[in-house]
Amino acid sequence: MRKLFFVVAVLLAVVGVAFAARLISEPCNYCNGTGKIRCNSCNGTGSVKCRKCGGLGLVTNENWTWDGSNGAITITCPECNGNKQVTCNSCWGRGKSDCYNCDGVGATTRWVED
């Protein structure tokens, strides 16, 4: 939105139209000026339930024995190493991501007529 206002102001100036306005910066209302918001994928924890084991920490592995019979064994999940949680891919484990309203800057700008 900021870029659109800037382009309009430049075009008006090029064609010679008087444009009495100034650009002001205000703290972002969505992130309270921090530039970060809580990750929606992990609710700010930085980790999510492991998909491979469903958060159990164990998986069943089909194992063929020496005599040809099939015996299923339970092993520690290789994805989460038995921790039941893995790092959130949306926020890379930080629990926060850039605010989409201010692009992580913490402030928004707008044109004000003089």
PDB file of N, CA and C in Angstrom:
ATOM      1  N   MET A   1       0.820  -1.180   0.000  1.00  0.00           N
ATOM      2  CA  MET A   1       0.000   0.000   0.000  1.00  0.00           C
ATOM      3  C   MET A   1       0.870   1.252   0.000  1.00  0.00           C
ATOM      4  N   ARG A   2       1.990   1.214   0.739  1.00  0.00           N
ATOM      5  CA  ARG A   2       2.886   2.361   0.780  1.00  0.00           C
ATOM      6  C   ARG A   2       3.440   2.656  -0.599  1.00  0.00           C
ATOM      7  N   LYS A   3       3.783   1.613  -1.333  1.00  0.00           N
ATOM      8  CA  LYS A   3       4.364   1.795  -2.662  1.00  0.00           C
ATOM      9  C   LYS A   3       3.360   2.428  -3.607  1.00  0.00           C
ATOM     10  N   LEU A   4       2.091   2.039  -3.482  1.00  0.00           N
ATOM     11  CA  LEU A   4       1.051   2.595  -4.336  1.00  0.00           C
ATOM     12  C   LEU A   4       0.915   4.097  -4.112  1.00  0.00           C
ATOM     13  N   PHE A   5       0.874   4.525  -2.847  1.00  0.00           N
ATOM     14  CA  PHE A   5       0.766   5.949  -2.556  1.00  0.00           C
ATOM     15  C   PHE A   5       1.974   6.707  -3.095  1.00  0.00           C
ATOM     16  N   PHE A   6       3.141   6.141  -2.970  1.00  0.00           N
ATOM     17  CA  PHE A   6       4.350   6.781  -3.456  1.00  0.00           C
ATOM     18  C   PHE A   6       4.296   6.942  -4.968  1.00  0.00           C
ATOM     19  N   VAL A   7       3.881   5.897  -5.666  1.00  0.00           N
ATOM     20  CA  VAL A   7       3.790   5.945  -7.132  1.00  0.00           C
ATOM     21  C   VAL A   7       2.779   7.001  -7.564  1.00  0.00           C
ATOM     22  N   VAL A   8       1.635   7.063  -6.888  1.00  0.00           N
ATOM     23  CA  VAL A   8       0.617   8.061  -7.230  1.00  0.00           C
ATOM     24  C   VAL A   8       1.169   9.473  -7.019  1.00  0.00           C
ATOM     25  N   ALA A   9       1.878   9.684  -5.915  1.00  0.00           N
ATOM     26  CA  ALA A   9       2.446  11.010  -5.635  1.00  0.00           C
ATOM     27  C   ALA A   9       3.470  11.402  -6.683  1.00  0.00           C
ATOM     28  N   VAL A  10       4.293  10.454  -7.080  1.00  0.00           N
ATOM     29  CA  VAL A  10       5.302  10.745  -8.104  1.00  0.00           C
ATOM     30  C   VAL A  10       4.629  11.063  -9.432  1.00  0.00           C
ATOM     31  N   LEU A  11       3.630  10.308  -9.819  1.00  0.00           N
ATOM     32  CA  LEU A  11       2.919  10.561 -11.077  1.00  0.00           C
ATOM     33  C   LEU A  11       2.248  11.930 -11.072  1.00  0.00           C
ATOM     34  N   LEU A  12       1.625  12.287  -9.953  1.00  0.00           N
ATOM     35  CA  LEU A  12       0.997  13.603  -9.868  1.00  0.00           C
ATOM     36  C   LEU A  12       2.036  14.712  -9.977  1.00  0.00           C
ATOM     37  N   ALA A  13       3.198  14.503  -9.380  1.00  0.00           N
ATOM     38  CA  ALA A  13       4.266  15.511  -9.459  1.00  0.00           C
ATOM     39  C   ALA A  13       4.800  15.633 -10.877  1.00  0.00           C
ATOM     40  N   VAL A  14       4.874  14.504 -11.586  1.00  0.00           N
ATOM     41  CA  VAL A  14       5.386  14.521 -12.961  1.00  0.00           C
ATOM     42  C   VAL A  14       4.436  15.287 -13.879  1.00  0.00           C
ATOM     43  N   VAL A  15       3.143  15.087 -13.691  1.00  0.00           N
ATOM     44  CA  VAL A  15       2.187  15.787 -14.546  1.00  0.00           C
ATOM     45  C   VAL A  15       1.930  17.218 -14.098  1.00  0.00           C
ATOM     46  N   GLY A  16       2.513  17.610 -13.003  1.00  0.00           N
ATOM     47  CA  GLY A  16       2.403  19.003 -12.568  1.00  0.00           C
ATOM     48  C   GLY A  16       1.224  19.287 -11.675  1.00  0.00           C
ATOM     49  N   VAL A  17       0.607  18.284 -11.107  1.00  0.00           N
ATOM     50  CA  VAL A  17      -0.514  18.503 -10.199  1.00  0.00           C
ATOM     51  C   VAL A  17       0.054  18.772  -8.808  1.00  0.00           C
ATOM     52  N   ALA A  18      -0.454  19.814  -8.181  1.00  0.00           N
ATOM     53  CA  ALA A  18       0.002  20.129  -6.823  1.00  0.00           C
ATOM     54  C   ALA A  18      -0.509  19.047  -5.876  1.00  0.00           C
ATOM     55  N   PHE A  19       0.388  18.521  -5.109  1.00  0.00           N
ATOM     56  CA  PHE A  19       0.037  17.444  -4.188  1.00  0.00           C
ATOM     57  C   PHE A  19       0.609  17.805  -2.826  1.00  0.00           C
ATOM     58  N   ALA A  20      -0.238  18.348  -1.970  1.00  0.00           N
ATOM     59  CA  ALA A  20       0.211  18.790  -0.655  1.00  0.00           C
ATOM     60  C   ALA A  20      -0.090  17.689   0.362  1.00  0.00           C
ATOM     61  N   ALA A  21       0.890  16.842   0.578  1.00  0.00           N
ATOM     62  CA  ALA A  21       0.740  15.772   1.555  1.00  0.00           C
ATOM     63  C   ALA A  21       2.114  15.378   2.057  1.00  0.00           C
ATOM     64  N   ARG A  22       2.114  14.714   3.182  1.00  0.00           N
ATOM     65  CA  ARG A  22       3.377  14.219   3.716  1.00  0.00           C
ATOM     66  C   ARG A  22       3.183  12.784   4.184  1.00  0.00           C
ATOM     67  N   LEU A  23       4.254  12.074   4.204  1.00  0.00           N
ATOM     68  CA  LEU A  23       4.248  10.673   4.597  1.00  0.00           C
ATOM     69  C   LEU A  23       4.627  10.591   6.070  1.00  0.00           C
ATOM     70  N   ILE A  24       3.732   9.973   6.893  1.00  0.00           N
ATOM     71  CA  ILE A  24       4.046   9.828   8.310  1.00  0.00           C
ATOM     72  C   ILE A  24       4.163   8.344   8.658  1.00  0.00           C
ATOM     73  N   SER A  25       4.932   8.083   9.671  1.00  0.00           N
ATOM     74  CA  SER A  25       5.154   6.721  10.138  1.00  0.00           C
ATOM     75  C   SER A  25       4.529   6.561  11.519  1.00  0.00           C
ATOM     76  N   GLU A  26       3.815   5.447  11.709  1.00  0.00           N
ATOM     77  CA  GLU A  26       3.169   5.166  12.983  1.00  0.00           C
ATOM     78  C   GLU A  26       3.493   3.740  13.403  1.00  0.00           C
ATOM     79  N   PRO A  27       3.525   3.452  14.715  1.00  0.00           N
ATOM     80  CA  PRO A  27       3.739   2.070  15.147  1.00  0.00           C
ATOM     81  C   PRO A  27       2.616   1.173  14.613  1.00  0.00           C
ATOM     82  N   CYS A  28       2.978  -0.017  14.199  1.00  0.00           N
ATOM     83  CA  CYS A  28       1.996  -0.960  13.669  1.00  0.00           C
ATOM     84  C   CYS A  28       1.029  -1.373  14.769  1.00  0.00           C
ATOM     85  N   ASN A  29      -0.257  -1.312  14.480  1.00  0.00           N
ATOM     86  CA  ASN A  29      -1.279  -1.686  15.456  1.00  0.00           C
ATOM     87  C   ASN A  29      -1.380  -3.198  15.639  1.00  0.00           C
ATOM     88  N   TYR A  30      -0.996  -3.947  14.637  1.00  0.00           N
ATOM     89  CA  TYR A  30      -1.154  -5.404  14.705  1.00  0.00           C
ATOM     90  C   TYR A  30      -0.094  -6.060  15.592  1.00  0.00           C
ATOM     91  N   CYS A  31       1.151  -5.607  15.478  1.00  0.00           N
ATOM     92  CA  CYS A  31       2.253  -6.209  16.254  1.00  0.00           C
ATOM     93  C   CYS A  31       2.724  -5.308  17.388  1.00  0.00           C
ATOM     94  N   ASN A  32       2.030  -4.202  17.612  1.00  0.00           N
ATOM     95  CA  ASN A  32       2.388  -3.229  18.644  1.00  0.00           C
ATOM     96  C   ASN A  32       3.795  -2.669  18.464  1.00  0.00           C
ATOM     97  N   GLY A  33       4.214  -2.544  17.223  1.00  0.00           N
ATOM     98  CA  GLY A  33       5.499  -1.932  16.927  1.00  0.00           C
ATOM     99  C   GLY A  33       6.707  -2.846  17.060  1.00  0.00           C
ATOM    100  N   THR A  34       6.490  -4.135  17.332  1.00  0.00           N
ATOM    101  CA  THR A  34       7.621  -5.059  17.487  1.00  0.00           C
ATOM    102  C   THR A  34       8.109  -5.620  16.160  1.00  0.00           C
ATOM    103  N   GLY A  35       7.231  -5.669  15.162  1.00  0.00           N
ATOM    104  CA  GLY A  35       7.588  -6.252  13.871  1.00  0.00           C
ATOM    105  C   GLY A  35       7.434  -7.756  13.833  1.00  0.00           C
ATOM    106  N   LYS A  36       7.080  -8.361  14.964  1.00  0.00           N
ATOM    107  CA  LYS A  36       6.924  -9.818  15.055  1.00  0.00           C
ATOM    108  C   LYS A  36       5.547 -10.169  15.591  1.00  0.00           C
ATOM    109  N   ILE A  37       5.017 -11.296  15.113  1.00  0.00           N
ATOM    110  CA  ILE A  37       3.760 -11.827  15.627  1.00  0.00           C
ATOM    111  C   ILE A  37       3.962 -13.294  15.990  1.00  0.00           C
ATOM    112  N   ARG A  38       3.104 -13.812  16.836  1.00  0.00           N
ATOM    113  CA  ARG A  38       3.186 -15.213  17.249  1.00  0.00           C
ATOM    114  C   ARG A  38       2.917 -16.116  16.051  1.00  0.00           C
ATOM    115  N   CYS A  39       3.707 -17.157  15.919  1.00  0.00           N
ATOM    116  CA  CYS A  39       3.550 -18.104  14.812  1.00  0.00           C
ATOM    117  C   CYS A  39       2.228 -18.846  14.963  1.00  0.00           C
ATOM    118  N   ASN A  40       1.438 -18.885  13.894  1.00  0.00           N
ATOM    119  CA  ASN A  40       0.156 -19.574  13.925  1.00  0.00           C
ATOM    120  C   ASN A  40       0.303 -21.092  13.864  1.00  0.00           C
ATOM    121  N   SER A  41       1.385 -21.582  13.304  1.00  0.00           N
ATOM    122  CA  SER A  41       1.570 -23.028  13.161  1.00  0.00           C
ATOM    123  C   SER A  41       1.874 -23.707  14.494  1.00  0.00           C
ATOM    124  N   CYS A  42       2.693 -23.055  15.331  1.00  0.00           N
ATOM    125  CA  CYS A  42       3.104 -23.677  16.594  1.00  0.00           C
ATOM    126  C   CYS A  42       2.592 -22.915  17.815  1.00  0.00           C
ATOM    127  N   ASN A  43       1.779 -21.892  17.607  1.00  0.00           N
ATOM    128  CA  ASN A  43       1.256 -21.047  18.687  1.00  0.00           C
ATOM    129  C   ASN A  43       2.353 -20.431  19.545  1.00  0.00           C
ATOM    130  N   GLY A  44       3.474 -20.142  18.919  1.00  0.00           N
ATOM    131  CA  GLY A  44       4.552 -19.458  19.613  1.00  0.00           C
ATOM    132  C   GLY A  44       5.500 -20.358  20.391  1.00  0.00           C
ATOM    133  N   THR A  45       5.322 -21.674  20.317  1.00  0.00           N
ATOM    134  CA  THR A  45       6.195 -22.580  21.077  1.00  0.00           C
ATOM    135  C   THR A  45       7.488 -22.901  20.348  1.00  0.00           C
ATOM    136  N   GLY A  46       7.496 -22.795  19.030  1.00  0.00           N
ATOM    137  CA  GLY A  46       8.684 -23.108  18.243  1.00  0.00           C
ATOM    138  C   GLY A  46       8.778 -24.565  17.827  1.00  0.00           C
ATOM    139  N   SER A  47       7.852 -25.391  18.317  1.00  0.00           N
ATOM    140  CA  SER A  47       7.866 -26.802  17.922  1.00  0.00           C
ATOM    141  C   SER A  47       6.443 -27.297  17.698  1.00  0.00           C
ATOM    142  N   VAL A  48       6.333 -28.333  16.867  1.00  0.00           N
ATOM    143  CA  VAL A  48       5.042 -28.939  16.552  1.00  0.00           C
ATOM    144  C   VAL A  48       5.127 -30.449  16.759  1.00  0.00           C
ATOM    145  N   LYS A  49       3.956 -31.077  16.841  1.00  0.00           N
ATOM    146  CA  LYS A  49       3.903 -32.522  17.017  1.00  0.00           C
ATOM    147  C   LYS A  49       4.516 -33.221  15.802  1.00  0.00           C
ATOM    148  N   CYS A  50       5.332 -34.226  16.068  1.00  0.00           N
ATOM    149  CA  CYS A  50       5.978 -34.976  14.989  1.00  0.00           C
ATOM    150  C   CYS A  50       4.932 -35.673  14.132  1.00  0.00           C
ATOM    151  N   ARG A  51       5.039 -35.523  12.818  1.00  0.00           N
ATOM    152  CA  ARG A  51       4.084 -36.148  11.899  1.00  0.00           C
ATOM    153  C   ARG A  51       4.355 -37.632  11.695  1.00  0.00           C
ATOM    154  N   LYS A  52       5.608 -38.019  11.794  1.00  0.00           N
ATOM    155  CA  LYS A  52       5.962 -39.413  11.534  1.00  0.00           C
ATOM    156  C   LYS A  52       5.390 -40.349  12.603  1.00  0.00           C
ATOM    157  N   CYS A  53       5.505 -39.949  13.866  1.00  0.00           N
ATOM    158  CA  CYS A  53       5.024 -40.813  14.951  1.00  0.00           C
ATOM    159  C   CYS A  53       3.718 -40.322  15.555  1.00  0.00           C
ATOM    160  N   GLY A  54       3.209 -39.181  15.086  1.00  0.00           N
ATOM    161  CA  GLY A  54       1.970 -38.634  15.623  1.00  0.00           C
ATOM    162  C   GLY A  54       2.102 -38.123  17.045  1.00  0.00           C
ATOM    163  N   GLY A  55       3.332 -37.808  17.457  1.00  0.00           N
ATOM    164  CA  GLY A  55       3.561 -37.292  18.796  1.00  0.00           C
ATOM    165  C   GLY A  55       3.734 -38.377  19.848  1.00  0.00           C
ATOM    166  N   LEU A  56       3.925 -39.617  19.433  1.00  0.00           N
ATOM    167  CA  LEU A  56       4.116 -40.716  20.380  1.00  0.00           C
ATOM    168  C   LEU A  56       5.580 -40.957  20.731  1.00  0.00           C
ATOM    169  N   GLY A  57       6.476 -40.587  19.836  1.00  0.00           N
ATOM    170  CA  GLY A  57       7.897 -40.812  20.052  1.00  0.00           C
ATOM    171  C   GLY A  57       8.369 -42.185  19.613  1.00  0.00           C
ATOM    172  N   LEU A  58       7.431 -43.032  19.204  1.00  0.00           N
ATOM    173  CA  LEU A  58       7.739 -44.406  18.771  1.00  0.00           C
ATOM    174  C   LEU A  58       7.046 -44.700  17.451  1.00  0.00           C
ATOM    175  N   VAL A  59       7.676 -45.529  16.637  1.00  0.00           N
ATOM    176  CA  VAL A  59       7.060 -45.995  15.399  1.00  0.00           C
ATOM    177  C   VAL A  59       7.209 -47.510  15.310  1.00  0.00           C
ATOM    178  N   THR A  60       6.293 -48.128  14.587  1.00  0.00           N
ATOM    179  CA  THR A  60       6.360 -49.570  14.368  1.00  0.00           C
ATOM    180  C   THR A  60       7.081 -49.821  13.064  1.00  0.00           C
ATOM    181  N   ASN A  61       8.046 -50.715  13.118  1.00  0.00           N
ATOM    182  CA  ASN A  61       8.863 -51.018  11.949  1.00  0.00           C
ATOM    183  C   ASN A  61       8.654 -52.484  11.576  1.00  0.00           C
ATOM    184  N   GLU A  62       8.263 -52.694  10.328  1.00  0.00           N
ATOM    185  CA  GLU A  62       8.128 -54.074   9.840  1.00  0.00           C
ATOM    186  C   GLU A  62       9.513 -54.668   9.714  1.00  0.00           C
ATOM    187  N   ASN A  63       9.716 -55.821  10.305  1.00  0.00           N
ATOM    188  CA  ASN A  63      11.040 -56.428  10.317  1.00  0.00           C
ATOM    189  C   ASN A  63      10.935 -57.884   9.858  1.00  0.00           C
ATOM    190  N   TRP A  64      11.647 -58.222   8.811  1.00  0.00           N
ATOM    191  CA  TRP A  64      11.658 -59.601   8.338  1.00  0.00           C
ATOM    192  C   TRP A  64      12.765 -60.350   9.072  1.00  0.00           C
ATOM    193  N   THR A  65      12.400 -61.446   9.697  1.00  0.00           N
ATOM    194  CA  THR A  65      13.358 -62.219  10.473  1.00  0.00           C
ATOM    195  C   THR A  65      14.101 -63.205   9.583  1.00  0.00           C
ATOM    196  N   TRP A  66      15.100 -63.883  10.154  1.00  0.00           N
ATOM    197  CA  TRP A  66      15.953 -64.802   9.401  1.00  0.00           C
ATOM    198  C   TRP A  66      15.183 -65.980   8.827  1.00  0.00           C
ATOM    199  N   ASP A  67      14.054 -66.351   9.477  1.00  0.00           N
ATOM    200  CA  ASP A  67      13.299 -67.492   8.974  1.00  0.00           C
ATOM    201  C   ASP A  67      12.190 -67.087   7.999  1.00  0.00           C
ATOM    202  N   GLY A  68      12.157 -65.810   7.618  1.00  0.00           N
ATOM    203  CA  GLY A  68      11.181 -65.359   6.634  1.00  0.00           C
ATOM    204  C   GLY A  68       9.872 -64.893   7.222  1.00  0.00           C
ATOM    205  N   SER A  69       9.700 -65.008   8.518  1.00  0.00           N
ATOM    206  CA  SER A  69       8.451 -64.551   9.120  1.00  0.00           C
ATOM    207  C   SER A  69       8.507 -63.041   9.345  1.00  0.00           C
ATOM    208  N   ASN A  70       7.375 -62.451   9.425  1.00  0.00           N
ATOM    209  CA  ASN A  70       7.289 -61.005   9.600  1.00  0.00           C
ATOM    210  C   ASN A  70       7.056 -60.697  11.068  1.00  0.00           C
ATOM    211  N   GLY A  71       7.941 -59.935  11.649  1.00  0.00           N
ATOM    212  CA  GLY A  71       7.771 -59.537  13.040  1.00  0.00           C
ATOM    213  C   GLY A  71       7.884 -58.036  13.150  1.00  0.00           C
ATOM    214  N   ALA A  72       6.838 -57.400  13.627  1.00  0.00           N
ATOM    215  CA  ALA A  72       6.846 -55.947  13.767  1.00  0.00           C
ATOM    216  C   ALA A  72       7.519 -55.581  15.085  1.00  0.00           C
ATOM    217  N   ILE A  73       8.399 -54.580  15.032  1.00  0.00           N
ATOM    218  CA  ILE A  73       9.049 -54.105  16.245  1.00  0.00           C
ATOM    219  C   ILE A  73       8.793 -52.611  16.392  1.00  0.00           C
ATOM    220  N   THR A  74       8.784 -52.161  17.626  1.00  0.00           N
ATOM    221  CA  THR A  74       8.596 -50.741  17.909  1.00  0.00           C
ATOM    222  C   THR A  74       9.959 -50.130  18.197  1.00  0.00           C
ATOM    223  N   ILE A  75      10.247 -49.026  17.499  1.00  0.00           N
ATOM    224  CA  ILE A  75      11.534 -48.352  17.667  1.00  0.00           C
ATOM    225  C   ILE A  75      11.296 -46.872  17.957  1.00  0.00           C
ATOM    226  N   THR A  76      12.329 -46.217  18.443  1.00  0.00           N
ATOM    227  CA  THR A  76      12.276 -44.771  18.657  1.00  0.00           C
ATOM    228  C   THR A  76      12.122 -44.085  17.304  1.00  0.00           C
ATOM    229  N   CYS A  77      11.264 -43.096  17.261  1.00  0.00           N
ATOM    230  CA  CYS A  77      11.011 -42.370  16.011  1.00  0.00           C
ATOM    231  C   CYS A  77      12.306 -41.726  15.511  1.00  0.00           C
ATOM    232  N   PRO A  78      12.689 -42.012  14.266  1.00  0.00           N
ATOM    233  CA  PRO A  78      13.914 -41.412  13.731  1.00  0.00           C
ATOM    234  C   PRO A  78      13.767 -39.922  13.386  1.00  0.00           C
ATOM    235  N   GLU A  79      12.540 -39.458  13.263  1.00  0.00           N
ATOM    236  CA  GLU A  79      12.308 -38.050  12.902  1.00  0.00           C
ATOM    237  C   GLU A  79      12.502 -37.120  14.107  1.00  0.00           C
ATOM    238  N   CYS A  80      11.915 -37.485  15.248  1.00  0.00           N
ATOM    239  CA  CYS A  80      11.978 -36.625  16.438  1.00  0.00           C
ATOM    240  C   CYS A  80      12.898 -37.189  17.524  1.00  0.00           C
ATOM    241  N   ASN A  81      13.512 -38.324  17.263  1.00  0.00           N
ATOM    242  CA  ASN A  81      14.396 -38.990  18.239  1.00  0.00           C
ATOM    243  C   ASN A  81      13.703 -39.271  19.564  1.00  0.00           C
ATOM    244  N   GLY A  82      12.396 -39.550  19.489  1.00  0.00           N
ATOM    245  CA  GLY A  82      11.631 -39.868  20.696  1.00  0.00           C
ATOM    246  C   GLY A  82      11.156 -38.666  21.475  1.00  0.00           C
ATOM    247  N   ASN A  83      11.425 -37.463  20.994  1.00  0.00           N
ATOM    248  CA  ASN A  83      11.032 -36.242  21.714  1.00  0.00           C
ATOM    249  C   ASN A  83       9.577 -35.858  21.500  1.00  0.00           C
ATOM    250  N   LYS A  84       8.902 -36.498  20.557  1.00  0.00           N
ATOM    251  CA  LYS A  84       7.490 -36.264  20.228  1.00  0.00           C
ATOM    252  C   LYS A  84       7.225 -34.931  19.537  1.00  0.00           C
ATOM    253  N   GLN A  85       8.216 -34.049  19.494  1.00  0.00           N
ATOM    254  CA  GLN A  85       8.086 -32.727  18.878  1.00  0.00           C
ATOM    255  C   GLN A  85       9.236 -32.510  17.895  1.00  0.00           C
ATOM    256  N   VAL A  86       8.959 -31.717  16.851  1.00  0.00           N
ATOM    257  CA  VAL A  86       9.994 -31.322  15.896  1.00  0.00           C
ATOM    258  C   VAL A  86       9.953 -29.804  15.755  1.00  0.00           C
ATOM    259  N   THR A  87      11.008 -29.222  15.240  1.00  0.00           N
ATOM    260  CA  THR A  87      11.086 -27.774  15.049  1.00  0.00           C
ATOM    261  C   THR A  87      10.034 -27.327  14.037  1.00  0.00           C
ATOM    262  N   CYS A  88       9.348 -26.256  14.348  1.00  0.00           N
ATOM    263  CA  CYS A  88       8.329 -25.695  13.459  1.00  0.00           C
ATOM    264  C   CYS A  88       8.999 -25.169  12.186  1.00  0.00           C
ATOM    265  N   ASN A  89       8.482 -25.575  11.040  1.00  0.00           N
ATOM    266  CA  ASN A  89       9.031 -25.139   9.759  1.00  0.00           C
ATOM    267  C   ASN A  89       8.580 -23.728   9.373  1.00  0.00           C
ATOM    268  N   SER A  90       7.498 -23.259   9.954  1.00  0.00           N
ATOM    269  CA  SER A  90       6.996 -21.925   9.607  1.00  0.00           C
ATOM    270  C   SER A  90       7.843 -20.810  10.209  1.00  0.00           C
ATOM    271  N   CYS A  91       8.298 -21.007  11.449  1.00  0.00           N
ATOM    272  CA  CYS A  91       9.060 -19.957  12.130  1.00  0.00           C
ATOM    273  C   CYS A  91      10.483 -20.395  12.450  1.00  0.00           C
ATOM    274  N   TRP A  92      10.892 -21.573  11.997  1.00  0.00           N
ATOM    275  CA  TRP A  92      12.234 -22.126  12.226  1.00  0.00           C
ATOM    276  C   TRP A  92      12.573 -22.207  13.713  1.00  0.00           C
ATOM    277  N   GLY A  93      11.560 -22.503  14.532  1.00  0.00           N
ATOM    278  CA  GLY A  93      11.791 -22.706  15.956  1.00  0.00           C
ATOM    279  C   GLY A  93      11.835 -21.449  16.794  1.00  0.00           C
ATOM    280  N   ARG A  94      11.601 -20.286  16.188  1.00  0.00           N
ATOM    281  CA  ARG A  94      11.660 -19.026  16.942  1.00  0.00           C
ATOM    282  C   ARG A  94      10.365 -18.715  17.679  1.00  0.00           C
ATOM    283  N   GLY A  95       9.248 -19.283  17.215  1.00  0.00           N
ATOM    284  CA  GLY A  95       7.960 -19.007  17.843  1.00  0.00           C
ATOM    285  C   GLY A  95       7.299 -17.732  17.348  1.00  0.00           C
ATOM    286  N   LYS A  96       8.038 -16.954  16.574  1.00  0.00           N
ATOM    287  CA  LYS A  96       7.498 -15.706  16.027  1.00  0.00           C
ATOM    288  C   LYS A  96       7.868 -15.585  14.562  1.00  0.00           C
ATOM    289  N   SER A  97       7.078 -14.820  13.842  1.00  0.00           N
ATOM    290  CA  SER A  97       7.389 -14.561  12.442  1.00  0.00           C
ATOM    291  C   SER A  97       7.165 -13.081  12.169  1.00  0.00           C
ATOM    292  N   ASP A  98       7.613 -12.615  11.020  1.00  0.00           N
ATOM    293  CA  ASP A  98       7.458 -11.204  10.666  1.00  0.00           C
ATOM    294  C   ASP A  98       5.986 -10.850  10.548  1.00  0.00           C
ATOM    295  N   CYS A  99       5.639  -9.706  11.047  1.00  0.00           N
ATOM    296  CA  CYS A  99       4.270  -9.198  10.942  1.00  0.00           C
ATOM    297  C   CYS A  99       3.953  -8.938   9.477  1.00  0.00           C
ATOM    298  N   TYR A 100       2.821  -9.454   9.020  1.00  0.00           N
ATOM    299  CA  TYR A 100       2.461  -9.263   7.612  1.00  0.00           C
ATOM    300  C   TYR A 100       1.876  -7.882   7.349  1.00  0.00           C
ATOM    301  N   ASN A 101       1.451  -7.185   8.388  1.00  0.00           N
ATOM    302  CA  ASN A 101       0.874  -5.860   8.209  1.00  0.00           C
ATOM    303  C   ASN A 101       1.953  -4.801   7.938  1.00  0.00           C
ATOM    304  N   CYS A 102       3.100  -4.938   8.611  1.00  0.00           N
ATOM    305  CA  CYS A 102       4.170  -3.943   8.454  1.00  0.00           C
ATOM    306  C   CYS A 102       5.435  -4.548   7.852  1.00  0.00           C
ATOM    307  N   ASP A 103       5.362  -5.783   7.371  1.00  0.00           N
ATOM    308  CA  ASP A 103       6.512  -6.487   6.775  1.00  0.00           C
ATOM    309  C   ASP A 103       7.677  -6.624   7.744  1.00  0.00           C
ATOM    310  N   GLY A 104       7.386  -6.727   9.041  1.00  0.00           N
ATOM    311  CA  GLY A 104       8.427  -6.933  10.034  1.00  0.00           C
ATOM    312  C   GLY A 104       9.168  -5.682  10.454  1.00  0.00           C
ATOM    313  N   VAL A 105       8.731  -4.524   9.970  1.00  0.00           N
ATOM    314  CA  VAL A 105       9.413  -3.268  10.289  1.00  0.00           C
ATOM    315  C   VAL A 105       8.988  -2.736  11.658  1.00  0.00           C
ATOM    316  N   GLY A 106       7.740  -2.964  12.036  1.00  0.00           N
ATOM    317  CA  GLY A 106       7.224  -2.453  13.300  1.00  0.00           C
ATOM    318  C   GLY A 106       6.483  -1.146  13.168  1.00  0.00           C
ATOM    319  N   ALA A 107       6.447  -0.598  11.949  1.00  0.00           N
ATOM    320  CA  ALA A 107       5.771   0.676  11.710  1.00  0.00           C
ATOM    321  C   ALA A 107       5.090   0.644  10.349  1.00  0.00           C
ATOM    322  N   THR A 108       4.036   1.396  10.245  1.00  0.00           N
ATOM    323  CA  THR A 108       3.335   1.557   8.981  1.00  0.00           C
ATOM    324  C   THR A 108       3.405   3.033   8.593  1.00  0.00           C
ATOM    325  N   THR A 109       3.292   3.286   7.305  1.00  0.00           N
ATOM    326  CA  THR A 109       3.330   4.660   6.836  1.00  0.00           C
ATOM    327  C   THR A 109       2.041   4.969   6.101  1.00  0.00           C
ATOM    328  N   ARG A 110       1.684   6.235   6.129  1.00  0.00           N
ATOM    329  CA  ARG A 110       0.504   6.673   5.382  1.00  0.00           C
ATOM    330  C   ARG A 110       0.661   8.132   5.001  1.00  0.00           C
ATOM    331  N   TRP A 111      -0.061   8.494   3.954  1.00  0.00           N
ATOM    332  CA  TRP A 111      -0.033   9.876   3.478  1.00  0.00           C
ATOM    333  C   TRP A 111      -1.061  10.692   4.242  1.00  0.00           C
ATOM    334  N   VAL A 112      -0.673  11.876   4.649  1.00  0.00           N
ATOM    335  CA  VAL A 112      -1.568  12.806   5.323  1.00  0.00           C
ATOM    336  C   VAL A 112      -1.579  14.104   4.540  1.00  0.00           C
ATOM    337  N   GLU A 113      -2.772  14.566   4.210  1.00  0.00           N
ATOM    338  CA  GLU A 113      -2.854  15.834   3.469  1.00  0.00           C
ATOM    339  C   GLU A 113      -2.484  16.998   4.371  1.00  0.00           C
ATOM    340  N   ASP A 114      -1.766  17.939   3.796  1.00  0.00           N
ATOM    341  CA  ASP A 114      -1.376  19.138   4.538  1.00  0.00           C
ATOM    342  C   ASP A 114      -2.416  20.215   4.391  1.00  0.00           C
TER     343      ASP A 114
END
